[in-house]
Coordinates of C-alpha atoms in Angstrom, one line a residue:
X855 CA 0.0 0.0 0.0
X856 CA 1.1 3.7 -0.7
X857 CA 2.3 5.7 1.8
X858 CA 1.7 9.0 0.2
X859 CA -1.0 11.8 0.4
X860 CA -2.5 13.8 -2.8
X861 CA -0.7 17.0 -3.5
X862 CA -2.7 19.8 -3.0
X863 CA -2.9 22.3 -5.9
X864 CA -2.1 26.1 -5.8
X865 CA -4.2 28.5 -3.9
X866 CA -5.6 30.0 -7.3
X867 CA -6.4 26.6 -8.3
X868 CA -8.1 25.1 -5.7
X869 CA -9.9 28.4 -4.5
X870 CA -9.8 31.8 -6.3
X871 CA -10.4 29.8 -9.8
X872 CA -12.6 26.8 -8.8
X873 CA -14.7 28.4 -5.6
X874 CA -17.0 30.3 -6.9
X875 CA -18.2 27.1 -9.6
X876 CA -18.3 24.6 -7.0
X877 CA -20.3 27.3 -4.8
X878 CA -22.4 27.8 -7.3
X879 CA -23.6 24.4 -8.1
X880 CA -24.2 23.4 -4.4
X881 CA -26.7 26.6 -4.5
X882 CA -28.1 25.6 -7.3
X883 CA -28.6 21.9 -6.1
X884 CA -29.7 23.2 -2.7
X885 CA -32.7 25.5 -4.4
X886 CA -33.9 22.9 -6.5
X887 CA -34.3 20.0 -3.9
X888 CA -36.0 22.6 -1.3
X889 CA -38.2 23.7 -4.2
X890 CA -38.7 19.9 -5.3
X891 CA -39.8 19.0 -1.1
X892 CA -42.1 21.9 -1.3
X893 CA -43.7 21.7 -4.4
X894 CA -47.1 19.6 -5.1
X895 CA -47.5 16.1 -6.8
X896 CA -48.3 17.8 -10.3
X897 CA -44.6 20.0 -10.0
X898 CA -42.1 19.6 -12.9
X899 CA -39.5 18.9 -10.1
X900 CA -38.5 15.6 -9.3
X901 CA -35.2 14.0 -7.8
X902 CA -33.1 11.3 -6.1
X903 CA -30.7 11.4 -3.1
X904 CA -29.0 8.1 -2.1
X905 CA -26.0 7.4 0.1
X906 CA -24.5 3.8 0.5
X907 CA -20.7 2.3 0.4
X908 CA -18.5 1.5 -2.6
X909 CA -15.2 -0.7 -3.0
X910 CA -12.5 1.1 -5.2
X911 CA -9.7 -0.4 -7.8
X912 CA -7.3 1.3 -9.0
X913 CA -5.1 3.6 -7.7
X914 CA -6.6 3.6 -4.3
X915 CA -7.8 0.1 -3.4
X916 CA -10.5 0.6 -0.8
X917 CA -13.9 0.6 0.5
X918 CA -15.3 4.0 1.2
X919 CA -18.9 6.3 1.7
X920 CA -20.5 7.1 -2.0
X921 CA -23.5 9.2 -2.6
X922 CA -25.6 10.4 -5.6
X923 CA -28.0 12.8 -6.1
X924 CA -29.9 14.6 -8.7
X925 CA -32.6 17.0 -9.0
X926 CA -34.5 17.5 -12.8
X927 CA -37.0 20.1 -13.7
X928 CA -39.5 20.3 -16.5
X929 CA -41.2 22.5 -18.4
X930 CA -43.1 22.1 -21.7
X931 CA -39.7 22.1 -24.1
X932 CA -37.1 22.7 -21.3
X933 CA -35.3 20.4 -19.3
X934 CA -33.0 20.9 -16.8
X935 CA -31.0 18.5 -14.3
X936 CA -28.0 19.1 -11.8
X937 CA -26.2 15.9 -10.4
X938 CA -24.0 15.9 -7.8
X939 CA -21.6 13.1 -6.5
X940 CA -19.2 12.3 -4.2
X941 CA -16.9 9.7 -3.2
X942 CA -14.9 9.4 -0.1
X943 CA -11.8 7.1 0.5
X944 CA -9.5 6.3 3.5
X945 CA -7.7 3.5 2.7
X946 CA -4.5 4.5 5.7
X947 CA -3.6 7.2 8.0
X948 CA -1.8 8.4 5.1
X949 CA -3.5 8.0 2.0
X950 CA -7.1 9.5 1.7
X951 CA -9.1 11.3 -1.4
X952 CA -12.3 12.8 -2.2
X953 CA -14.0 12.5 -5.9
X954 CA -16.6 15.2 -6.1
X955 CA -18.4 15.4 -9.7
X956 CA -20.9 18.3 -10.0
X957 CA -23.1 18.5 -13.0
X958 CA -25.6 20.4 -14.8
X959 CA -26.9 20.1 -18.1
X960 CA -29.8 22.2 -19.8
X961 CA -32.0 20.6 -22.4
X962 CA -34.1 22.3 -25.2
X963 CA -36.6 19.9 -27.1
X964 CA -37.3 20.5 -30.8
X965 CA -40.2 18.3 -30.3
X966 CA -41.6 16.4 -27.1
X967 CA -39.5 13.6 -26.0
X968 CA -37.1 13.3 -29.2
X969 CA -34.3 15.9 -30.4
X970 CA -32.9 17.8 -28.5
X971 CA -29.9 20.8 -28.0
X972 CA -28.5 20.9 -24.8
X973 CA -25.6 22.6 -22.7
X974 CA -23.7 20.5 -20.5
X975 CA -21.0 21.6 -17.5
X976 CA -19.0 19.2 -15.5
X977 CA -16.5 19.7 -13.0
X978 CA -14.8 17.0 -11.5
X979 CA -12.0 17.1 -8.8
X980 CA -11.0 13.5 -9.1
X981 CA -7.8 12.7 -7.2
X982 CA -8.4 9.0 -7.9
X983 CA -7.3 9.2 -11.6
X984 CA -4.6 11.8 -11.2
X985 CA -6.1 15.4 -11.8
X986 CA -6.9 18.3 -9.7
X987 CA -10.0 18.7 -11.8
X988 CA -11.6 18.7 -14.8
X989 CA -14.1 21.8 -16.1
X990 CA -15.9 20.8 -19.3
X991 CA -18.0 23.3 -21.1
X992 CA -19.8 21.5 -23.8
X993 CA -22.7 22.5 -26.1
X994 CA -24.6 19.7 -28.6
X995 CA -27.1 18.0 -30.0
X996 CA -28.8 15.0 -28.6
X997 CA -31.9 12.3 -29.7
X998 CA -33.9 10.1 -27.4
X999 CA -35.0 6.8 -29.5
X1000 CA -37.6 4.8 -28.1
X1001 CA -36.4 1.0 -28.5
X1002 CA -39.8 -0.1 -27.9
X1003 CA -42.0 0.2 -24.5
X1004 CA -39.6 -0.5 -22.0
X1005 CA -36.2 0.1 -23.9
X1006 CA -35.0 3.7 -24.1
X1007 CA -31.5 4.9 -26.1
X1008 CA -30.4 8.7 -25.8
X1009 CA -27.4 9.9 -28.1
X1010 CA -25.9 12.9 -27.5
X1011 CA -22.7 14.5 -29.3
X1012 CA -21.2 18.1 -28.6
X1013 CA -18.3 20.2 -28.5
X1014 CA -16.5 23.1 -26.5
X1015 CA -13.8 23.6 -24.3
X1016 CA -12.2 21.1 -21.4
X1017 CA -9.7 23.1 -18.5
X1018 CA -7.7 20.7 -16.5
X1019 CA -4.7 20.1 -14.4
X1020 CA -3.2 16.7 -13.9
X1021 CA -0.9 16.4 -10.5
X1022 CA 2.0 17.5 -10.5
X1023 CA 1.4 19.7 -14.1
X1024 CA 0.4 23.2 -14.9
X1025 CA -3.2 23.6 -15.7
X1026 CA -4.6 23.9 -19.3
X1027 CA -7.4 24.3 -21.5
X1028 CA -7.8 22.9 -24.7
X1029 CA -11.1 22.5 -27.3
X1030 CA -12.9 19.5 -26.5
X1031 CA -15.9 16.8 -27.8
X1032 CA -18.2 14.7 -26.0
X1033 CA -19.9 11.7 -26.9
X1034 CA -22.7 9.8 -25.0
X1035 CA -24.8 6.8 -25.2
X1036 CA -27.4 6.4 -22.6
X1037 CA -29.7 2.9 -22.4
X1038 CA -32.2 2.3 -20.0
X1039 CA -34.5 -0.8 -19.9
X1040 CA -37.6 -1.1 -17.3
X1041 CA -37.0 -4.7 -16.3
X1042 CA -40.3 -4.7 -14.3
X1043 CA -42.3 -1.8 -13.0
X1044 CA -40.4 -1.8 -9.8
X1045 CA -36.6 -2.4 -11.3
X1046 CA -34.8 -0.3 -14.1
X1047 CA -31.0 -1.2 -15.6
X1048 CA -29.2 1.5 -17.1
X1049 CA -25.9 1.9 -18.7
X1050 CA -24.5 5.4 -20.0
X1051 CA -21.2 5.1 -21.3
X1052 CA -19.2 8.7 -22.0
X1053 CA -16.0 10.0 -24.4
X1054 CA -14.7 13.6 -23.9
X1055 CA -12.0 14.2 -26.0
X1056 CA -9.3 16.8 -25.8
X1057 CA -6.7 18.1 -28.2
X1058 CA -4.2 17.3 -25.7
X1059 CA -4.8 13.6 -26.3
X1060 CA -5.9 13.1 -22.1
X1061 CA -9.0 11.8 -23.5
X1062 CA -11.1 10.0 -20.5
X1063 CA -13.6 7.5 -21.1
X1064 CA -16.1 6.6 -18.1
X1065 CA -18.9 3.8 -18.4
X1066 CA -21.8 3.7 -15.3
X1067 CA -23.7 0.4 -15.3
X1068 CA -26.9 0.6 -12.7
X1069 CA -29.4 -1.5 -11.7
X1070 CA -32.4 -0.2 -9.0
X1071 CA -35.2 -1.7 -7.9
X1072 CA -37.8 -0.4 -5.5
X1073 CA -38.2 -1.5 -2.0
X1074 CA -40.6 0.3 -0.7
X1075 CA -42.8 3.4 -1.5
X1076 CA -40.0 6.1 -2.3
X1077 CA -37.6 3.8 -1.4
X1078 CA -34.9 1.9 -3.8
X1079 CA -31.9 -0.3 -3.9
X1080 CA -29.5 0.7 -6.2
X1081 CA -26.1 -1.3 -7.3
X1082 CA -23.7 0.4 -9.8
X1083 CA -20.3 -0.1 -11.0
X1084 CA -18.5 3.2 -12.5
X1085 CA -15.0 2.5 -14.3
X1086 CA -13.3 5.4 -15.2
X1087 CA -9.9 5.5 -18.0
X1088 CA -7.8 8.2 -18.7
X1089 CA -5.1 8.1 -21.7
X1090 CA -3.2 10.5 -20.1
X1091 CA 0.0 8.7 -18.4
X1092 CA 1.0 9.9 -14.7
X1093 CA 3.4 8.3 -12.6
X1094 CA 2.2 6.1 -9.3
X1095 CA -1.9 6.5 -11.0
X1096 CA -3.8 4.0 -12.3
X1097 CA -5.5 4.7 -15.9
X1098 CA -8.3 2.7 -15.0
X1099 CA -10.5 3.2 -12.0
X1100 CA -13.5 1.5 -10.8
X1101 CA -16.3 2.3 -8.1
X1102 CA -18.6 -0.6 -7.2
X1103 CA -21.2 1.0 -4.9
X1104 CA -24.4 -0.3 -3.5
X1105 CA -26.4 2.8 -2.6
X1106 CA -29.9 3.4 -0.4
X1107 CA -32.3 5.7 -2.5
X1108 CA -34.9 8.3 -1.8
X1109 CA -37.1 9.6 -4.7
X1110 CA -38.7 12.8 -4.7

């Protein structure tokens, strides 16, 4: 086992530069779920918060608190969702991380429940695979095809601008793409498997690929069960880091 600690970035980095986004999603999170808990039955809010464990391969081999949440709003040809998630590992006294992904993405529908344009900004600060963080700024076109009644595939394909810093490495920013596939199959009317598999794609050649498989299944009224594996690759070579990284996480959720 390592017996290391991440490097922490520079002040501007990790504050004056990155601050004001992360604070910025938490409030915007933190308005939409009060607004969701308030709002009637008929609202265009809805949303999931969850919290369970995950075991971690990779660069940091270890078992450690996970928790996802998202909160979606609709409104005749608008859509909009913010997802948040974070991962906490302690695998020694001396080596610890925390993988925080915060995401928004804002959808306009050319026609109900088919194409689409959308606008999508992630940041990640993802110690696991070797960067400070990633800020992707991405805007696109996406398509929701109906496989039949209980199959669903949703294509999206965009481009814009990815900022970065790896550890140890100056921060830069480059133009970017990013290409989705998202499936979802209702097994039952109680359990849904998904699996959204994502390419961004940089000029710099640190291209990252990440591929979430989920499967959920109510327990009881608002409650769910919910057992996903993330795996996580990065082309980008950095010594004593893993290019590949998995999350297996089994997760207790609330819908709302």
């Amino acid at each position: 086992m390592r017996s290391w600690t991440i490097p922490r970035a520079s002040p501007c980095h990790d504050y004056r530069c990155h601050m004001k986004l992360v604070l910025a999603f938490a409030f915007m999170t933190l308005m939409e779920s009060s607004t969701c808990v308030l709002a009637k039955t008929t609202s265009p809010w809805s949303g999931r918060a969850s919290l369970g464990f995950s075991n971690t391969t990779g660069t940091f081999p270890s078992l450690n608190l996970n928790s996802k949440d998202w909160v979606r709003w609709k409104s005749r040809h608008w859509q909009n969702r913010a997802h948040v998630s974070y991962n906490y590992t302690a695998a020694s006294t001396a080596i610890y991380a925390n993988r925080l992904v915060l995401e928004n993405q804002s959808r306009y529908f050319f026609r109900p429940t088919a194409r689409y344009g959308f606008v999508n900004i992630r940041y990640d600060r993802n110690p696991f695979d070797g960067y400070f963080y990633h800020l992707s700024e991405i805007l696109g076109e996406g398509d929701v095809i109906h496989l039949n009644k209980a199959m669903t595939l949703n294509v999206q394909g965009g481009i814009g601008a990815l900022e970065d810093q790896p550890i140890g490495q100056k921060a830069q920013t480059n133009p970017a793409a990013r290409l989705a596939i998202g499936y979802q199959w209702h097994l039952t009317p109680h359990a849904t498997f998904g699996e959204a598999v994502t390419a961004l794609l940089s000029t710099a050649n640190n291209n990252t690929y990440e591929s979430v498989t989920n499967l959920r299944t109510r327990l009881y009224g608002p409650l769910a069960l919910q057992f996903s594996y993330t795996a996580t690759y990065n082309e980008l070579y950095l010594p004593n880091y893993a290019k590949l990284n998995t999350i297996t996480a089994v997760n207790l959720v609330y819908n709302f």
